[in-house]
Amino acid sequence: MDGCDCIEPLWPTDDLLVKYQYISDFFIALAYFSIPLELIYFVKKSSFFPYRWVLIQFGAFIVLCGATHLINLWTFTTHTKTVAMVMTIAKVSTAVVSCATALMLVHIIPDLLSVKTRELFLKNKAEELDREMGLIRTQEETGRHVRMLTHEIRSTLDRHTILKTTLVELGRTLGLEECALWMPSRSGSSLQLSHTLRHQITVGSSVPINLPVVNQVFSSNRAIIIPHTSPLARIRPLAGRYVPPEVAAVRVPLLHLSNFQINDWPELSAKSFAIMVLMLPSDSARKWHVHELELVEVVADQVAVALSHAAILEESMRARDLLMEQNVALDLARREAEMAIRARNDFLAVMNHEMRTPMNAIIALSSLLLETELTPEQRLMVETVLKSSNLLATLINDVLDLSKLEDGSLELEIKAFNLHAVFKEVMSFIKPIASIKRLSVSVMLAPDLPLCAIGDEKRLMQTILNISGNAVKFTKEGHITLVASIVKADSLREFRTPEFHPTASDDHFYLKVQVKDTGCGIGPQDVPHVFTKFAHPGGNRGLNGSGLGLAICKRFVSLMGGHIWIDSEGTGRGCTATFVVKLGVCDNTNTYQQQVTPLVWPSSADSDLSAPSAPKVLPDGRGSTS
């Protein structure tokens, strides 16, 4: 045991080593005290740091560690119990704080790891945002190209120029080797090559429209990649060895356009789509990008819109040319019509002079001959001549009046006249004939009917005489009643029709004239035709007439601002003819208070009566059938 050296002997204190430890503890304490100062500065500057209290706790741990090393400086030499107590307290505090910090780090580390995860997430989001920004820049570039292409495409309204401009601008923008347009044929069974960019293949080539690749392009509204070996991609000659290029195809809607042909534009298109084929250069490994395909799709839509505008322009130009041709034809027809009207007027003037003069002479001489002593046979023949002459003279007058009405040359003679005298004159014409047929004729004038009125006296009398003459002619037995009254202001709306809109005023009044008879009447199916020229409703019931009288009456009534109509309950029940005309109010009625003087007036068209009575001769030599 004495020779055993298992236990290391006590080592006496070396002043040099103690000095090194002393210096080391001093610098360790200095470092420990500087670290909290740096942490305090960091916490002060980093207001967003979420773990300040952890840093404070960690700073306390470091301060305590530094204090332990600092107090340890006094333990290298003989020291007092107070130094030992301080050293013990510092070490115990350091142990407690270090354990607490260690436990706290157990909870903090997962949060710190999650912060790292959030950093990675934000980094990925930033990269995604960069990609989106790149996409936005690409879209802006695409939009700029689209605007440029759209401007070039819409700078013209010629369809061939639009298509050629589209191919050229697409080829320049996308750097294409070839670009072509396939249009549906007239029959719709094939697609024809109508336009190319490089003109490497002669236009006019065709492919069947029922190919799978064609149907694939037609069925998609997006630009698609097609095989370079497909018939649609054969838009350039094959020469030498080359890398197969990528070929894209997109449909172009034909918005109500004609089928596009090489030299002609037919009227209808069998298909509503064309196909645009775009080929990248074959000497590069370039591929189609998404934004390039989107650019092609937008351009295809713009081409469709531009083609529709061009078609509308061409249609409008064709319509304008057609309208100009029609205007020329109408102008020629108008000149011919004016020449015909002048020729007719010349003819009517000649007829008026050359036929009316001898006819009036025949009527006058026949009337004088009837006043001489004649045998019954002679009287019958003279009456027949006079009747025929009167009918012919009336027909001539009606034709002249109708001609003036149709060409618009007839003007009303507006002046003041005796309204009562008009009715008395009409009765003086029809009463003799009615007495021969044993018909009773009565006239009823309303008490408030003014004596004087302003209007066309002759046309009003001719209208009343025509309607009354028809009543006498078509009535075999019974009576005829003529009623004249003023339409009250509150009753005007009862007479309104789509063509007639009476309005009350202090300057004029509306005269209502009704002629009722108990004659043969008119069937309901014939009423709408009674005012038609040369019409004979119901065959005119076996009586003669030109069929012009009522047509002329309707024109006269319309010129006088009125309306005329006929009511009948049917055949054999008589009828009622009614018309309303507008007349002016006459202020001076003293002139017409004197004795009424019969007015001279020609007979109307259909008032020619077949009764064998002696006709009256008017002062101007014209005959009347009364």
XYZ file of C-alpha atoms in Angstrom:
626
model
C 0.000 0.000 0.000
C 2.833 2.316 0.729
C 4.120 1.798 -2.776
C 0.646 2.283 -4.455
C 0.227 5.482 -6.361
C -3.558 5.131 -7.127
C -4.591 8.387 -5.479
C -3.256 11.540 -7.075
C -1.447 13.559 -4.479
C -2.610 17.032 -3.671
C -1.337 19.610 -6.107
C -0.064 22.759 -4.584
C -1.434 26.005 -5.884
C 0.439 27.322 -8.893
C 0.405 31.078 -9.117
C 0.668 31.076 -12.914
C -2.359 28.780 -13.423
C -4.343 30.729 -10.883
C -3.486 33.868 -12.723
C -4.722 32.359 -16.045
C -7.991 31.226 -14.445
C -8.417 34.636 -12.889
C -7.968 36.361 -16.227
C -10.306 33.845 -17.982
C -13.059 34.308 -15.413
C -12.735 38.032 -15.812
C -13.216 37.904 -19.577
C -15.998 35.330 -19.300
C -17.816 37.643 -16.895
C -17.204 40.561 -19.228
C -18.641 38.591 -22.179
C -21.613 37.460 -20.129
C -22.396 41.039 -19.139
C -22.077 42.337 -22.737
C -24.506 39.782 -24.181
C -27.559 41.122 -22.233
C -26.726 44.616 -23.400
C -26.866 43.415 -26.990
C -30.131 41.548 -26.302
C -31.636 44.686 -24.768
C -30.647 46.681 -27.856
C -32.139 44.000 -30.123
C -35.428 43.941 -28.220
C -35.607 47.704 -28.310
C -35.048 47.898 -32.049
C -37.194 44.860 -32.939
C -40.625 45.948 -31.823
C -42.305 43.116 -33.780
C -40.344 40.280 -32.101
C -42.943 38.023 -30.352
C -40.684 36.546 -27.586
C -39.418 39.490 -25.594
C -40.047 37.890 -22.219
C -38.026 34.848 -23.270
C -35.127 37.080 -24.188
C -35.390 38.827 -20.828
C -35.298 35.455 -19.071
C -32.335 34.344 -21.164
C -30.579 37.655 -20.400
C -31.097 37.087 -16.694
C -29.529 33.623 -17.036
C -26.482 35.068 -18.773
C -26.138 37.861 -16.193
C -26.229 35.340 -13.411
C -23.631 33.206 -15.173
C -21.442 36.270 -15.557
C -21.964 37.181 -11.902
C -20.907 33.676 -10.861
C -17.686 33.935 -12.800
C -17.130 37.445 -11.457
C -17.611 36.366 -7.812
C -15.352 33.405 -8.466
C -12.490 35.874 -8.817
C -12.477 36.314 -5.042
C -12.314 32.561 -4.374
C -8.832 32.072 -5.692
C -7.442 33.545 -2.505
C -8.461 33.398 1.075
C -11.969 34.769 1.298
C -14.584 35.454 3.864
C -17.786 33.631 4.587
C -19.746 36.462 2.995
C -18.054 35.835 -0.313
C -18.909 32.141 -0.021
C -22.555 32.964 0.712
C -22.776 35.337 -2.268
C -21.131 32.746 -4.455
C -23.606 30.099 -3.306
C -26.633 32.363 -3.908
C -25.383 33.297 -7.378
C -24.865 29.684 -8.345
C -28.262 28.623 -6.979
C -29.977 31.489 -8.861
C -28.063 30.603 -11.978
C -29.161 26.976 -11.658
C -32.826 27.960 -11.216
C -32.841 30.414 -14.103
C -30.969 28.039 -16.385
C -33.434 25.229 -15.681
C -36.382 27.533 -16.278
C -34.847 28.760 -19.526
C -34.200 25.192 -20.640
C -37.808 24.218 -19.945
C -39.067 27.312 -21.730
C -37.007 26.530 -24.810
C -38.819 23.196 -25.014
C -42.051 25.147 -25.658
C -40.460 27.799 -27.857
C -38.656 25.544 -30.317
C -41.916 24.283 -32.017
C -43.046 27.886 -32.420
C -39.709 28.770 -33.880
C -40.016 25.842 -36.255
C -43.518 27.031 -37.254
C -42.078 30.458 -37.905
C -39.641 28.755 -40.218
C -42.574 27.008 -41.904
C -44.345 30.336 -42.352
C -41.181 31.738 -43.833
C -41.166 28.918 -46.342
C -44.868 29.514 -47.051
C -44.271 33.212 -47.587
C -41.341 32.410 -49.797
C -43.501 30.102 -51.902
C -46.190 32.781 -52.053
C -43.616 35.315 -53.149
C -42.435 32.963 -55.891
C -46.060 32.379 -56.945
C -46.631 36.117 -56.977
C -43.560 36.521 -59.154
C -44.972 33.957 -61.549
C -48.328 35.758 -61.590
C -46.596 39.036 -62.240
C -44.765 37.403 -65.094
C -48.071 36.084 -66.400
C -49.592 39.547 -66.090
C -46.691 41.033 -67.997
C -47.118 38.324 -70.613
C -50.836 39.081 -70.828
C -50.100 42.778 -71.143
C -47.724 42.002 -73.964
C -50.344 39.769 -75.527
C -52.936 42.518 -75.114
C -50.626 44.993 -76.804
C -50.193 42.618 -79.714
C -53.946 42.031 -79.846
C -54.646 45.761 -79.924
C -52.085 46.224 -82.644
C -53.484 43.327 -84.665
C -57.043 44.506 -84.116
C -56.132 47.986 -85.334
C -54.490 46.554 -88.440
C -57.386 44.171 -89.110
C -60.093 46.808 -88.663
C -58.278 49.441 -90.692
C -60.090 48.156 -93.765
C -63.513 46.751 -94.555
C -62.486 44.684 -97.552
C -62.716 41.013 -96.600
C -59.743 39.849 -98.675
C -57.595 42.637 -97.216
C -58.696 41.731 -93.685
C -57.652 38.107 -94.109
C -54.352 38.960 -95.754
C -53.530 41.544 -93.078
C -54.333 38.992 -90.366
C -51.896 36.441 -91.777
C -49.132 39.002 -92.260
C -49.457 40.499 -88.767
C -49.672 37.104 -87.059
C -46.640 35.893 -88.965
C -44.648 38.987 -87.963
C -45.785 38.983 -84.310
C -45.360 35.271 -83.608
C -42.466 34.625 -85.979
C -44.358 32.009 -87.987
C -42.947 30.075 -90.875
C -46.338 29.707 -92.519
C -49.922 30.721 -91.817
C -52.952 29.778 -93.882
C -56.736 30.019 -93.941
C -59.081 27.202 -94.941
C -62.556 28.323 -95.989
C -65.670 26.159 -96.517
C -66.547 25.561 -100.139
C -69.810 26.533 -101.801
C -71.201 23.024 -101.450
C -70.024 22.730 -97.841
C -68.414 19.329 -98.405
C -64.796 20.461 -98.230
C -62.426 23.162 -97.026
C -60.472 25.154 -99.569
C -57.120 26.876 -99.034
C -57.990 30.516 -99.730
C -55.107 32.560 -98.253
C -51.481 31.783 -97.315
C -48.673 33.875 -95.839
C -45.660 32.734 -97.890
C -47.546 31.553 -100.996
C -45.574 28.312 -100.932
C -48.650 26.316 -101.892
C -51.051 27.469 -104.590
C -54.409 28.417 -103.141
C -57.329 26.259 -104.113
C -56.251 23.000 -102.464
C -59.082 21.265 -100.682
C -59.548 18.745 -97.887
C -62.724 16.875 -96.948
C -64.680 18.594 -94.217
C -65.520 15.337 -92.442
C -61.931 14.606 -91.401
C -61.444 13.866 -87.679
C -58.947 16.708 -87.296
C -61.415 19.153 -88.879
C -64.198 18.033 -86.569
C -61.806 18.337 -83.625
C -61.010 21.959 -84.508
C -64.669 22.793 -85.183
C -65.793 21.325 -81.850
C -63.295 23.342 -79.770
C -63.432 27.064 -79.128
C -59.738 27.093 -78.208
C -56.612 26.923 -80.320
C -55.314 23.352 -80.381
C -52.108 21.638 -81.487
C -52.599 19.362 -84.507
C -50.164 16.821 -85.981
C -47.792 18.255 -88.566
C -48.752 15.335 -90.814
C -52.460 16.189 -90.903
C -53.952 17.413 -94.212
C -54.602 20.842 -92.699
C -50.880 21.252 -91.952
C -49.806 20.608 -95.541
C -49.444 24.275 -96.327
C -45.846 24.226 -97.507
C -43.766 21.922 -99.716
C -41.629 19.195 -98.131
C -37.962 19.814 -98.982
C -34.985 18.106 -97.322
C -34.694 16.988 -93.748
C -36.082 19.183 -91.043
C -37.337 19.057 -87.478
C -41.134 18.603 -87.490
C -42.632 21.956 -86.443
C -45.494 22.424 -84.035
C -48.729 23.355 -85.808
C -51.694 25.086 -84.150
C -55.207 25.420 -85.554
C -58.164 27.527 -84.461
C -61.657 27.916 -85.841
C -62.824 31.313 -87.136
C -66.589 31.899 -86.796
C -68.231 33.156 -89.964
C -70.900 35.435 -88.572
C -73.644 35.379 -91.230
C -71.061 35.741 -93.967
C -70.923 34.414 -97.460
C -68.770 31.442 -98.215
C -65.255 32.617 -99.009
C -63.899 31.506 -102.339
C -60.736 32.288 -104.204
C -62.277 34.620 -106.760
C -65.903 34.868 -105.708
C -68.066 35.336 -102.646
C -71.152 33.083 -102.858
C -74.406 33.947 -101.166
C -74.591 31.234 -98.520
C -72.053 29.255 -96.519
C -72.618 25.585 -95.735
C -70.435 25.757 -92.609
C -70.291 28.447 -89.971
C -66.541 28.102 -89.319
C -63.304 28.519 -91.170
C -59.930 27.197 -89.924
C -56.743 29.175 -89.411
C -53.546 27.075 -89.369
C -50.303 28.470 -87.905
C -46.898 26.751 -88.243
C -43.773 27.506 -86.184
C -40.308 27.460 -87.811
C -39.086 23.943 -88.505
C -35.393 24.654 -87.845
C -35.871 25.273 -84.113
C -37.143 23.419 -81.098
C -39.616 26.182 -80.345
C -42.950 25.172 -78.838
C -46.284 26.934 -78.596
C -46.807 28.833 -75.338
C -50.148 29.317 -73.657
C -50.158 33.081 -74.121
C -49.393 32.655 -77.837
C -52.357 30.319 -78.258
C -54.550 32.793 -76.352
C -53.361 35.529 -78.703
C -54.350 33.387 -81.681
C -57.809 32.765 -80.182
C -58.424 36.470 -79.598
C -57.267 37.346 -83.108
C -59.602 34.708 -84.563
C -62.543 36.319 -82.761
C -61.508 39.780 -83.940
C -61.255 38.510 -87.505
C -64.788 37.129 -87.209
C -66.072 40.523 -86.032
C -64.201 42.386 -88.772
C -65.517 40.001 -91.430
C -69.070 40.495 -90.175
C -68.626 44.285 -90.401
C -67.249 43.921 -93.902
C -70.184 41.726 -94.892
C -72.629 44.278 -93.506
C -70.864 47.018 -95.455
C -70.974 45.004 -98.672
C -74.638 44.237 -98.119
C -75.394 47.897 -97.464
C -73.484 48.876 -100.588
C -75.432 46.334 -102.620
C -78.646 47.645 -101.087
C -77.557 51.204 -101.934
C -76.823 50.240 -105.537
C -80.156 48.440 -105.756
C -81.900 51.463 -104.260
C -80.211 53.734 -106.772
C -81.365 51.476 -109.594
C -84.867 51.472 -108.169
C -84.774 55.251 -107.835
C -83.713 55.572 -111.451
C -86.516 53.215 -112.476
C -88.999 55.107 -110.301
C -87.870 58.417 -111.757
C -88.320 57.012 -115.246
C -91.739 55.656 -114.294
C -92.646 59.021 -112.783
C -91.700 60.820 -115.981
C -93.672 58.318 -118.010
C -96.638 58.746 -115.656
C -96.412 62.521 -115.955
C -96.337 62.190 -119.729
C -99.350 59.870 -119.540
C -101.182 62.343 -117.291
C -100.438 65.184 -119.669
C -101.625 63.054 -122.584
C -104.761 62.144 -120.665
C -105.430 65.758 -119.739
C -104.989 66.770 -123.353
C -107.375 64.032 -124.392
C -109.916 65.051 -121.754
C -109.674 68.672 -122.817
C -110.333 67.672 -126.393
C -113.170 65.390 -125.320
C -114.625 68.130 -123.152
C -114.698 70.564 -126.049
C -115.404 68.277 -128.989
C -117.954 65.944 -127.388
C -119.797 68.066 -124.857
C -120.720 70.812 -127.356
C -122.562 68.545 -129.826
C -124.051 66.552 -126.959
C -125.528 69.695 -125.404
C -126.884 70.645 -128.824
C -128.573 67.226 -129.163
C -130.103 67.549 -125.677
C -131.364 71.077 -126.347
C -132.829 70.240 -129.754
C -134.452 67.066 -128.431
C -136.049 69.040 -125.621
C -137.377 71.598 -128.101
C -138.626 68.810 -130.348
C -140.634 67.322 -127.497
C -142.506 70.608 -127.148
C -143.871 70.262 -130.686
C -146.783 68.128 -131.842
C -145.507 64.565 -132.254
C -147.131 61.226 -132.737
C -146.754 58.750 -129.864
C -144.126 56.817 -131.769
C -142.158 59.963 -132.559
C -142.365 61.160 -128.958
C -141.122 57.786 -127.696
C -138.143 57.890 -130.075
C -137.253 61.484 -129.160
C -137.481 60.653 -125.446
C -135.169 57.690 -126.003
C -132.678 59.938 -127.808
C -132.892 62.512 -125.023
C -132.460 59.876 -122.320
C -129.421 58.391 -124.026
C -127.936 61.845 -124.575
C -128.423 62.745 -120.921
C -126.745 59.490 -119.845
C -123.804 60.106 -122.157
C -123.444 63.736 -121.004
C -123.510 62.655 -117.372
C -120.858 60.003 -118.053
C -118.630 62.614 -119.717
C -118.993 64.955 -116.717
C -118.223 62.143 -114.245
C -115.133 61.040 -116.156
C -113.829 64.620 -116.170
C -114.494 65.052 -112.445
C -112.918 61.688 -111.614
C -109.872 62.529 -113.688
C -109.382 65.787 -111.823
C -109.815 64.004 -108.500
C -107.257 61.348 -109.318
C -104.517 63.689 -110.505
C -105.155 66.123 -107.652
C -105.959 69.070 -109.888
C -109.506 69.489 -108.554
C -109.723 72.361 -106.079
C -112.715 73.269 -104.001
C -114.380 76.631 -104.660
C -114.773 77.935 -101.118
C -117.267 80.777 -100.800
C -120.413 81.758 -98.918
C -123.666 80.290 -100.238
C -127.309 79.746 -99.319
C -127.434 76.314 -97.667
C -131.245 76.043 -97.721
C -131.314 76.878 -101.415
C -129.090 73.862 -102.110
C -131.674 71.460 -100.682
C -134.540 73.196 -102.472
C -132.688 72.967 -105.763
C -132.015 69.257 -105.216
C -135.687 68.670 -104.516
C -136.645 70.541 -107.672
C -134.510 68.042 -109.618
C -135.753 64.789 -108.094
C -139.424 65.538 -107.330
C -140.685 65.377 -110.944
C -139.114 61.948 -111.490
C -140.296 60.698 -108.108
C -143.874 61.814 -108.904
C -143.838 59.825 -112.124
C -142.812 56.711 -110.136
C -145.473 57.617 -107.531
C -142.849 57.994 -104.774
C -143.330 60.409 -101.894
C -140.332 62.657 -101.274
C -139.876 64.733 -98.125
C -137.105 66.963 -96.882
C -136.586 67.891 -93.251
C -134.221 70.682 -92.298
C -133.285 71.056 -88.630
C -134.432 74.316 -87.011
C -130.851 75.233 -86.102
C -129.568 74.655 -89.644
C -127.991 77.973 -90.678
C -129.198 79.730 -93.807
C -125.685 80.639 -94.867
C -122.542 78.510 -94.911
C -119.014 78.681 -96.337
C -117.831 75.866 -98.581
C -117.996 74.436 -102.099
C -121.640 74.854 -103.057
C -121.422 72.953 -106.340
C -119.665 69.871 -104.901
C -122.082 69.739 -101.964
C -125.081 69.936 -104.286
C -123.617 67.321 -106.629
C -123.101 64.945 -103.692
C -126.643 65.401 -102.347
C -128.144 65.155 -105.848
C -126.168 61.990 -106.624
C -127.239 60.206 -103.448
C -130.860 61.365 -103.770
C -130.937 60.375 -107.453
C -129.709 56.889 -106.529
C -132.475 56.633 -103.935
C -135.087 57.535 -106.549
C -133.573 55.212 -109.138
C -133.433 52.137 -106.866
C -136.836 52.628 -105.225
C -139.913 51.232 -107.005
C -142.464 52.086 -104.336
C -142.569 53.755 -100.963
C -140.985 57.028 -99.937
C -137.667 58.895 -99.820
C -136.659 61.152 -96.936
C -133.851 63.695 -96.926
C -132.812 64.920 -93.459
C -130.253 67.708 -92.838
C -129.013 68.656 -89.398
C -125.989 69.928 -87.493
C -123.843 67.487 -85.539
C -123.639 68.557 -81.922
C -120.186 68.990 -80.403
C -120.783 66.242 -77.834
C -121.794 63.806 -80.614
C -118.732 64.240 -82.836
C -116.901 61.310 -81.289
C -119.648 58.970 -82.528
C -118.560 59.644 -86.108
C -114.818 59.163 -85.589
C -113.097 56.611 -87.787
C -109.425 55.896 -88.523
C -109.706 58.303 -91.495
C -112.089 60.868 -89.988
C -111.342 62.864 -86.816
C -113.895 65.688 -86.384
C -113.088 68.442 -83.907
C -115.423 71.137 -82.573
C -114.645 74.780 -83.278
C -116.361 78.171 -83.377
C -115.191 78.736 -86.964
C -116.919 75.746 -88.532
C -119.705 73.226 -88.057
C -120.403 69.710 -89.330
C -123.419 69.211 -91.619
C -125.047 65.780 -91.469
C -127.184 64.689 -94.448
C -129.199 61.467 -94.474
C -131.099 60.046 -97.429
C -133.446 57.178 -96.527
C -135.350 55.086 -99.072
C -137.551 52.015 -99.129
C -135.920 50.585 -102.219
C -134.337 47.243 -102.985
C -131.545 47.672 -100.425
C -128.002 46.315 -100.478
C -126.728 42.970 -99.269
C -124.150 42.968 -96.422
C -121.533 41.481 -98.731
C -121.972 44.372 -101.209
C -121.836 47.297 -98.749
C -118.004 47.526 -98.674
C -117.903 47.858 -102.480
C -120.490 50.563 -103.092
C -117.843 53.333 -103.195
C -115.542 51.454 -105.587
C -115.167 52.809 -109.115
C -117.138 50.932 -111.781
C -118.508 48.589 -109.135
C -122.117 47.380 -109.446
C -123.063 45.833 -106.087
C -125.620 43.091 -106.574
C -125.388 43.530 -110.349
C -126.979 47.000 -110.001
C -130.265 45.183 -109.755
C -130.964 45.439 -113.477
C -130.558 49.245 -113.659
C -128.138 51.248 -115.771
C -125.258 53.266 -114.327
C -121.567 53.878 -114.804
C -120.611 52.973 -111.259
C -118.798 56.291 -110.786
C -121.318 58.399 -108.875
C -120.743 57.141 -105.327
C -116.966 56.898 -105.889
C -116.951 60.567 -106.872
C -119.176 61.444 -103.908
C -116.710 59.792 -101.544
C -113.868 61.854 -103.038
C -115.894 65.073 -102.743
C -116.820 64.347 -99.119
C -113.175 63.607 -98.269
C -112.089 66.895 -99.870
C -114.669 68.710 -97.755
C -113.227 67.161 -94.576
C -116.021 64.667 -94.035
C -117.026 61.024 -94.081
C -119.697 59.026 -95.960
C -121.183 55.607 -95.363
C -124.229 53.488 -96.269
C -126.338 51.302 -93.972
C -128.743 48.616 -95.149
C -130.593 45.844 -93.383
C -130.392 43.678 -96.461
C -131.877 43.167 -99.878
C -135.460 44.470 -100.196
C -135.302 46.524 -96.967
C -134.094 49.845 -98.297
C -130.950 51.637 -97.262
C -129.739 54.850 -95.638
C -126.901 56.914 -97.089
C -125.274 59.329 -94.613
C -122.447 61.795 -94.980
C -120.927 64.449 -92.738
C -119.014 67.427 -94.152
C -117.298 70.406 -92.560
C -118.612 73.869 -93.512
C -117.523 77.289 -92.385
C -119.692 79.606 -90.312
C -120.993 82.593 -92.285
C -121.341 85.849 -90.355
C -123.316 87.866 -92.912
C -126.705 86.225 -93.467
C -128.676 89.327 -94.556
C -127.803 88.761 -98.194
C -129.536 85.375 -98.110
C -132.771 86.504 -96.473
C -134.247 87.398 -99.850
C -136.205 85.021 -102.036
C -134.316 81.903 -102.973
C -133.286 81.733 -106.623
C -132.916 78.242 -108.172
C -129.296 77.369 -108.812
C -127.995 75.894 -112.023
C -126.294 72.529 -111.430
C -125.404 69.531 -113.606
C -126.804 66.083 -112.910
C -124.668 63.379 -111.235
C -123.463 60.042 -112.468
C -125.923 57.604 -111.045
C -128.918 59.893 -110.806
C -129.954 59.150 -114.362
C -133.501 57.857 -114.103
C -135.311 55.674 -116.495
C -138.773 57.126 -116.061
C -140.276 58.442 -119.302
C -140.603 62.061 -118.150
C -139.762 65.184 -120.054
C -136.271 66.381 -119.127
C -135.610 69.934 -117.972
C -133.281 72.108 -120.009
C -130.812 74.210 -117.980
C -129.772 77.694 -119.094
C -126.256 76.544 -120.066
C -127.715 73.955 -122.422
C -126.831 70.931 -120.265
C -129.532 68.394 -119.582
C -130.869 67.082 -116.310
C -132.574 63.771 -115.751
C -135.238 65.254 -113.562
